[in-house]
JSON list of C-alpha atoms in Angstrom, two decimals:
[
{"chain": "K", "resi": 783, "resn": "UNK", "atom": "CA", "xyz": [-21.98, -21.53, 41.10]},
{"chain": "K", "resi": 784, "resn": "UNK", "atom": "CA", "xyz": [-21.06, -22.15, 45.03]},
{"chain": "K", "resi": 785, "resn": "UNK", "atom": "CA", "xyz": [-19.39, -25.21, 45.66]},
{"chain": "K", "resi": 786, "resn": "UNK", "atom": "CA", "xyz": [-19.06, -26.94, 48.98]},
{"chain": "K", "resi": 787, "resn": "UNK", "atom": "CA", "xyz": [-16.95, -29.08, 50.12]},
{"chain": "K", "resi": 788, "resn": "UNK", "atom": "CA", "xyz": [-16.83, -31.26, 53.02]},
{"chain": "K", "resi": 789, "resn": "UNK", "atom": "CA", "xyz": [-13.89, -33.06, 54.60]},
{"chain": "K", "resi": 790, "resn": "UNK", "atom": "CA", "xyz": [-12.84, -35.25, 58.06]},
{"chain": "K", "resi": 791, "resn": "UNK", "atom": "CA", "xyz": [-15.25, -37.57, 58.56]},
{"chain": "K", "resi": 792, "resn": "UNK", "atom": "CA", "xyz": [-13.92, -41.09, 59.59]},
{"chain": "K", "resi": 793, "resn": "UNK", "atom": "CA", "xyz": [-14.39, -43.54, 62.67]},
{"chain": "K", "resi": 794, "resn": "UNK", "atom": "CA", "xyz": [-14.42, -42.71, 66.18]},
{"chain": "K", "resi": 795, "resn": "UNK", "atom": "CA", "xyz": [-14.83, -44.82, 68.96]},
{"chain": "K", "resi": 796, "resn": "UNK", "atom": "CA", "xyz": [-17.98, -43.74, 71.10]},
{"chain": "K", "resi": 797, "resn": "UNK", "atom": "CA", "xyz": [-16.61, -40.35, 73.38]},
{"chain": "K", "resi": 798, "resn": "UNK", "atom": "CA", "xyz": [-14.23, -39.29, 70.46]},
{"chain": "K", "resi": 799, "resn": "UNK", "atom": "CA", "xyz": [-13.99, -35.86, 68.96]},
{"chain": "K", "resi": 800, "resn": "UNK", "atom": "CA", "xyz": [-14.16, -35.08, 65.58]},
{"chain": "K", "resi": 801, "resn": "UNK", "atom": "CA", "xyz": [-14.13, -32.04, 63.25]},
{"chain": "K", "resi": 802, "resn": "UNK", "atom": "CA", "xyz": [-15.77, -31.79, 59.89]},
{"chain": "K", "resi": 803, "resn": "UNK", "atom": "CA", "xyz": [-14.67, -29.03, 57.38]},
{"chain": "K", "resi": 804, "resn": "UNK", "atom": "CA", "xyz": [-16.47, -27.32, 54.94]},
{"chain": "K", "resi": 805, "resn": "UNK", "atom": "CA", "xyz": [-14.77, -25.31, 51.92]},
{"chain": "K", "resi": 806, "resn": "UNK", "atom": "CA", "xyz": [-16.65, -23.07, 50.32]},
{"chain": "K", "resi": 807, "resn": "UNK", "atom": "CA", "xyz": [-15.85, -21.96, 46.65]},
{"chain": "K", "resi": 808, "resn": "UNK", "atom": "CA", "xyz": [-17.52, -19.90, 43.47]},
{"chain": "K", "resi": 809, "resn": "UNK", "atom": "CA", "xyz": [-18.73, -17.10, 45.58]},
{"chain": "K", "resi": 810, "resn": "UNK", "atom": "CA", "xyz": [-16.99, -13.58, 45.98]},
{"chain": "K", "resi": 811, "resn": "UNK", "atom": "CA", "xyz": [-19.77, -12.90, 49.19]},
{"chain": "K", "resi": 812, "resn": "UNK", "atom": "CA", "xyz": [-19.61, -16.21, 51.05]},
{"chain": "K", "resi": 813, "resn": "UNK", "atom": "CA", "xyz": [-19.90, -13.68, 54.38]},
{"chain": "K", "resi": 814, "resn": "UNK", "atom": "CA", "xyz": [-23.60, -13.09, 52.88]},
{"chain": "K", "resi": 815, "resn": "UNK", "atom": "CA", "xyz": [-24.41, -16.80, 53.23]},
{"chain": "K", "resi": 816, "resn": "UNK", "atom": "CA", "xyz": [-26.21, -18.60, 55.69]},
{"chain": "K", "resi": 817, "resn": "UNK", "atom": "CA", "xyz": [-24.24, -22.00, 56.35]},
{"chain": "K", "resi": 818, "resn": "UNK", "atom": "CA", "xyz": [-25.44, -25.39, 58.16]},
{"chain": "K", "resi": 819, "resn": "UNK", "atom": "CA", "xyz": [-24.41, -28.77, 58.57]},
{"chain": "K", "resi": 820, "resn": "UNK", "atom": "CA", "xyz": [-27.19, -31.56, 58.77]},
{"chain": "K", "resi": 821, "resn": "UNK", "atom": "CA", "xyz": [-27.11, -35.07, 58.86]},
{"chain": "K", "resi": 822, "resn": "UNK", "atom": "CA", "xyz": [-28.80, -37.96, 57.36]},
{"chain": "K", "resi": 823, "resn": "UNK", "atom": "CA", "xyz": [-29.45, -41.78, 58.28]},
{"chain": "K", "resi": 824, "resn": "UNK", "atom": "CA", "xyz": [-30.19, -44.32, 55.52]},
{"chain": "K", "resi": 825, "resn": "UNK", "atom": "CA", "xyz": [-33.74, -43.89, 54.94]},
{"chain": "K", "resi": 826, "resn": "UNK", "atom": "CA", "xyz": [-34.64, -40.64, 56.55]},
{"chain": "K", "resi": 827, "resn": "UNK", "atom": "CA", "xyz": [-34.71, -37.10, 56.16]},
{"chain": "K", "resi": 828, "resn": "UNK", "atom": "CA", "xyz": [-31.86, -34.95, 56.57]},
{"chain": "K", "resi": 829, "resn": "UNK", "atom": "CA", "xyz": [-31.71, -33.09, 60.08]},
{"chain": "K", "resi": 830, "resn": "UNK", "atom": "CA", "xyz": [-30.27, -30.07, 60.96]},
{"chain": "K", "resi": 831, "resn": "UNK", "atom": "CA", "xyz": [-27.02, -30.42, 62.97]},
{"chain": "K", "resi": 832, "resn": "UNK", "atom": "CA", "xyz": [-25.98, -26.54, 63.40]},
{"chain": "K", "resi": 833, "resn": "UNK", "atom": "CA", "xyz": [-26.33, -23.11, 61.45]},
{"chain": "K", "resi": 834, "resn": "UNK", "atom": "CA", "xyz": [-24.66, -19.78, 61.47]},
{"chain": "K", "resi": 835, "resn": "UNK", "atom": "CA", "xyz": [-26.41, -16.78, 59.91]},
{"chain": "K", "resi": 836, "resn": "UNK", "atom": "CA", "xyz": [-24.89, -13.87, 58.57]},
{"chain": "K", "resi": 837, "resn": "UNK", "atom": "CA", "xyz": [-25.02, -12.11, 61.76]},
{"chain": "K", "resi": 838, "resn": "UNK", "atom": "CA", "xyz": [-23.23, -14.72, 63.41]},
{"chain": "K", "resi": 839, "resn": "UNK", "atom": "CA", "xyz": [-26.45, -16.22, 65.35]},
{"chain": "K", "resi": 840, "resn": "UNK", "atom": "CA", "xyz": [-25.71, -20.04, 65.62]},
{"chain": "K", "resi": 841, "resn": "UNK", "atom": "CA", "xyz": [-28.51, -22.52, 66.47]},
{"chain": "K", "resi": 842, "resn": "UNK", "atom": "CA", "xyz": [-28.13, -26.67, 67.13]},
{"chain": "K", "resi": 843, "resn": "UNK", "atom": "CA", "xyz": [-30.60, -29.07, 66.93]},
{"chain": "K", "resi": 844, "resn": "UNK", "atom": "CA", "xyz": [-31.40, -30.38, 70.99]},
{"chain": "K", "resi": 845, "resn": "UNK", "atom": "CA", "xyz": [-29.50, -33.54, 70.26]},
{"chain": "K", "resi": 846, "resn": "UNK", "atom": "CA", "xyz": [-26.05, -32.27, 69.90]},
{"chain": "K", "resi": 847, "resn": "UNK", "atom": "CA", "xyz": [-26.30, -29.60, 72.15]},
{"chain": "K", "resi": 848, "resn": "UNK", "atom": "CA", "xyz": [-23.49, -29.12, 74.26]},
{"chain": "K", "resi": 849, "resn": "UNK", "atom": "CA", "xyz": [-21.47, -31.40, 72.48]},
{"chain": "K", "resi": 850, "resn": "UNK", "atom": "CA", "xyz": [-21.01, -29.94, 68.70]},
{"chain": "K", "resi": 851, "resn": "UNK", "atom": "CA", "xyz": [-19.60, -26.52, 67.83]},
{"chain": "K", "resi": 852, "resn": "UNK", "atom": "CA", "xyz": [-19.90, -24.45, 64.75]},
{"chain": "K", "resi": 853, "resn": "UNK", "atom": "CA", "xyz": [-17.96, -22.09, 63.45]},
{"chain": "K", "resi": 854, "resn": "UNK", "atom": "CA", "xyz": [-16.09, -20.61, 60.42]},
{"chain": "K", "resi": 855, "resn": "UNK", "atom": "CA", "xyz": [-12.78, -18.94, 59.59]},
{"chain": "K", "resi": 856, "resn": "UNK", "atom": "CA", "xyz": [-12.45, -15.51, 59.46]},
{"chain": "K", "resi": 857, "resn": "UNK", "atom": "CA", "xyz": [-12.75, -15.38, 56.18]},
{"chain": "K", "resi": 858, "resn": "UNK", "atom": "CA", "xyz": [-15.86, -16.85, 55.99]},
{"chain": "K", "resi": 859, "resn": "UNK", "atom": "CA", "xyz": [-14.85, -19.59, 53.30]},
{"chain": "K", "resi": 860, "resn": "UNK", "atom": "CA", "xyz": [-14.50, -22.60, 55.69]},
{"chain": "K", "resi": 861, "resn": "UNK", "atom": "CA", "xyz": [-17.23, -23.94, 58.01]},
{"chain": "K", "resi": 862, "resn": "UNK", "atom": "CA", "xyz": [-16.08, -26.45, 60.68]},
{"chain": "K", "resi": 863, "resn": "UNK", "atom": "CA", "xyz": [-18.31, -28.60, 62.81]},
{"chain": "K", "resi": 864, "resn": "UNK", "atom": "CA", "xyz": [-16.26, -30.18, 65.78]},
{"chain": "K", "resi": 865, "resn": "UNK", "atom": "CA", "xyz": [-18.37, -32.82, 67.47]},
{"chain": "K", "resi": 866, "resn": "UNK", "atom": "CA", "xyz": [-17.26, -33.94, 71.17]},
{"chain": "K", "resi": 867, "resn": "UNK", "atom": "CA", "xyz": [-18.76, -36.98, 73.29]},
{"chain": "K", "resi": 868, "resn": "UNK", "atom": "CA", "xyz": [-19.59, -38.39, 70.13]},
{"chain": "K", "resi": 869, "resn": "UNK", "atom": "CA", "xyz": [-21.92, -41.26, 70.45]},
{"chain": "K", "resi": 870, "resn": "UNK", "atom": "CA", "xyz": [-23.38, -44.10, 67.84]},
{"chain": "K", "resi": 871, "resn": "UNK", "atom": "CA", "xyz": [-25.97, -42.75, 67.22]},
{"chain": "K", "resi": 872, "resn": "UNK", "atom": "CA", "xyz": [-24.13, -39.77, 66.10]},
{"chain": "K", "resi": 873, "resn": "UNK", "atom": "CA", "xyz": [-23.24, -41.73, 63.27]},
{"chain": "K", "resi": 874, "resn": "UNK", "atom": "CA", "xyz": [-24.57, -41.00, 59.69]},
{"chain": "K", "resi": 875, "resn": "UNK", "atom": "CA", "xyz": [-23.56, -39.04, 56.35]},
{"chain": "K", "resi": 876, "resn": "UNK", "atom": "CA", "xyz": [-23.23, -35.08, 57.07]},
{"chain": "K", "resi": 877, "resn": "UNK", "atom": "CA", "xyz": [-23.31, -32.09, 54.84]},
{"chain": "K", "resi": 878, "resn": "UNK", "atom": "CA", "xyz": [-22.79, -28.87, 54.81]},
{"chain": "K", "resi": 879, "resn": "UNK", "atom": "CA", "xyz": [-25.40, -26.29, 52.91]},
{"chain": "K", "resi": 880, "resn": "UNK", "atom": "CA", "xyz": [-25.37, -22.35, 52.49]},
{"chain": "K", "resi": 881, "resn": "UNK", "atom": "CA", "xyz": [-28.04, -20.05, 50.90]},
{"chain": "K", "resi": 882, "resn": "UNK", "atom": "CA", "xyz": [-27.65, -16.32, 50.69]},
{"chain": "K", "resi": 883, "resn": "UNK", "atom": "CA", "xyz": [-31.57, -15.57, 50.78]},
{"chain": "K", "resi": 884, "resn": "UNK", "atom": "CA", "xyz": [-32.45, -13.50, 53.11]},
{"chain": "K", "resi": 885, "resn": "UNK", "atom": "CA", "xyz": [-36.53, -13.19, 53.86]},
{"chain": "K", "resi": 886, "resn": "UNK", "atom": "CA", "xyz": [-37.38, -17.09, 53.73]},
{"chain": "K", "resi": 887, "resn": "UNK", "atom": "CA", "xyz": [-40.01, -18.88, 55.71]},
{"chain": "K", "resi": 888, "resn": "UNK", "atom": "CA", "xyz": [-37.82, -21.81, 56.57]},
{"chain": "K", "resi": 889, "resn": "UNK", "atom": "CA", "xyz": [-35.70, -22.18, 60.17]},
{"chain": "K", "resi": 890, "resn": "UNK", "atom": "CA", "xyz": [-32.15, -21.84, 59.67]},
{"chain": "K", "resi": 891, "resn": "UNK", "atom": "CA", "xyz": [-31.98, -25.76, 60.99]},
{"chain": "K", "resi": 892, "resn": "UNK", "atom": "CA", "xyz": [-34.71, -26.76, 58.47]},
{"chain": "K", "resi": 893, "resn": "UNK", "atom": "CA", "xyz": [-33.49, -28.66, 55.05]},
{"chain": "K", "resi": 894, "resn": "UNK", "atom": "CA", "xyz": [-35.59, -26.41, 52.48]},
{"chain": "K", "resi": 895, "resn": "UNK", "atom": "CA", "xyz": [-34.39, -23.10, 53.71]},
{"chain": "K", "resi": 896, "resn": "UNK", "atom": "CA", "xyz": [-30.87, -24.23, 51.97]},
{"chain": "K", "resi": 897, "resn": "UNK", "atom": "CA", "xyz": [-30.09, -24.24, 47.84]},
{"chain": "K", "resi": 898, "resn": "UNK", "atom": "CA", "xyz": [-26.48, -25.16, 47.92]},
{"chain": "K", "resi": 899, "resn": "UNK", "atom": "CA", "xyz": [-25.28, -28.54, 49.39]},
{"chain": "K", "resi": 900, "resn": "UNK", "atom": "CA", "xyz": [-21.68, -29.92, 49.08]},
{"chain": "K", "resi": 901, "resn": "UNK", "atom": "CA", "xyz": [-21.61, -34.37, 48.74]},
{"chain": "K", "resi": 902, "resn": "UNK", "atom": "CA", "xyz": [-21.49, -35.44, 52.12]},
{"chain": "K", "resi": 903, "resn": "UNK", "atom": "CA", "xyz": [-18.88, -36.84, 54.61]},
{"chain": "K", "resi": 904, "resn": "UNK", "atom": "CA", "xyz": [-19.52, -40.06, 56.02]},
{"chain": "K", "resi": 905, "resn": "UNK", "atom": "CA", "xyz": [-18.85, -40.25, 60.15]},
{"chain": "K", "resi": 906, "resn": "UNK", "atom": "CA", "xyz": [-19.02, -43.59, 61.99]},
{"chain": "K", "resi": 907, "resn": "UNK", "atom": "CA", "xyz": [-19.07, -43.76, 66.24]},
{"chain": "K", "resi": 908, "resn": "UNK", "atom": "CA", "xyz": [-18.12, -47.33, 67.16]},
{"chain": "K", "resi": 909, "resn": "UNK", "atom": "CA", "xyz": [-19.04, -48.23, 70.86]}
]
């Protein structure tokens, strides 16, 4: 069973970095998984953040463009998500999800296209 992880959320003040971690765990081919970080505000839906495929192609939803980075270790068993220029609005619970499936009809930034989420790390931009 994959486990996840996440770590390094906290408060910022409003144009603060931050970098969430994501360990990854149960898996012997966590380089054939395709990881994401979303986000969710009390209330709503969870939105996709940032994703990495298996073939390294990275996509971020148009609101943290330019200002969040994904990425992973080398050995594939830690995701990171540094977030720069961090704003309030920036502030909610984020996760990290992976799913090894392969033909799916879901966008790597879409919620259902993921089985495996980890519990959440809560960030907070104060202005």
């Amino acid at each position: 069973q994959v486990r996840l992880v996440e770590s390094g959320g906290g408060s910022v003040q409003s144009g603060g970095t931050l970098t969430l971690s994501c360990v990854v765990s149960g898996s012997t081919s966590v380089s054939s998984y395709t990881m994401a970080w979303f986000r969710q505000y009390p209330g709503k839906e969870r939105e996709g953040v940032a994703s990495i495929a298996t073939d390294g192609e990275i996509d971020y939803g148009d609101s943290v463009k330019g200002r969040f980075t994904i990425s992973q270790a080398e050995d594939k068993k830690t995701l990171y998500l540094q977030m720069s220029s961090l704003q309030p609005e920036d502030t909610a619970m984020y996760y990290c999800a992976a799913d090894r499936r392969v033909y799916i009809a879901y966008h790597d930034l879409e919620k259902e296209r993921y089985t495996y989420w980890g519990q959440g790390t809560q960030v907070t931009v104060t202005s």
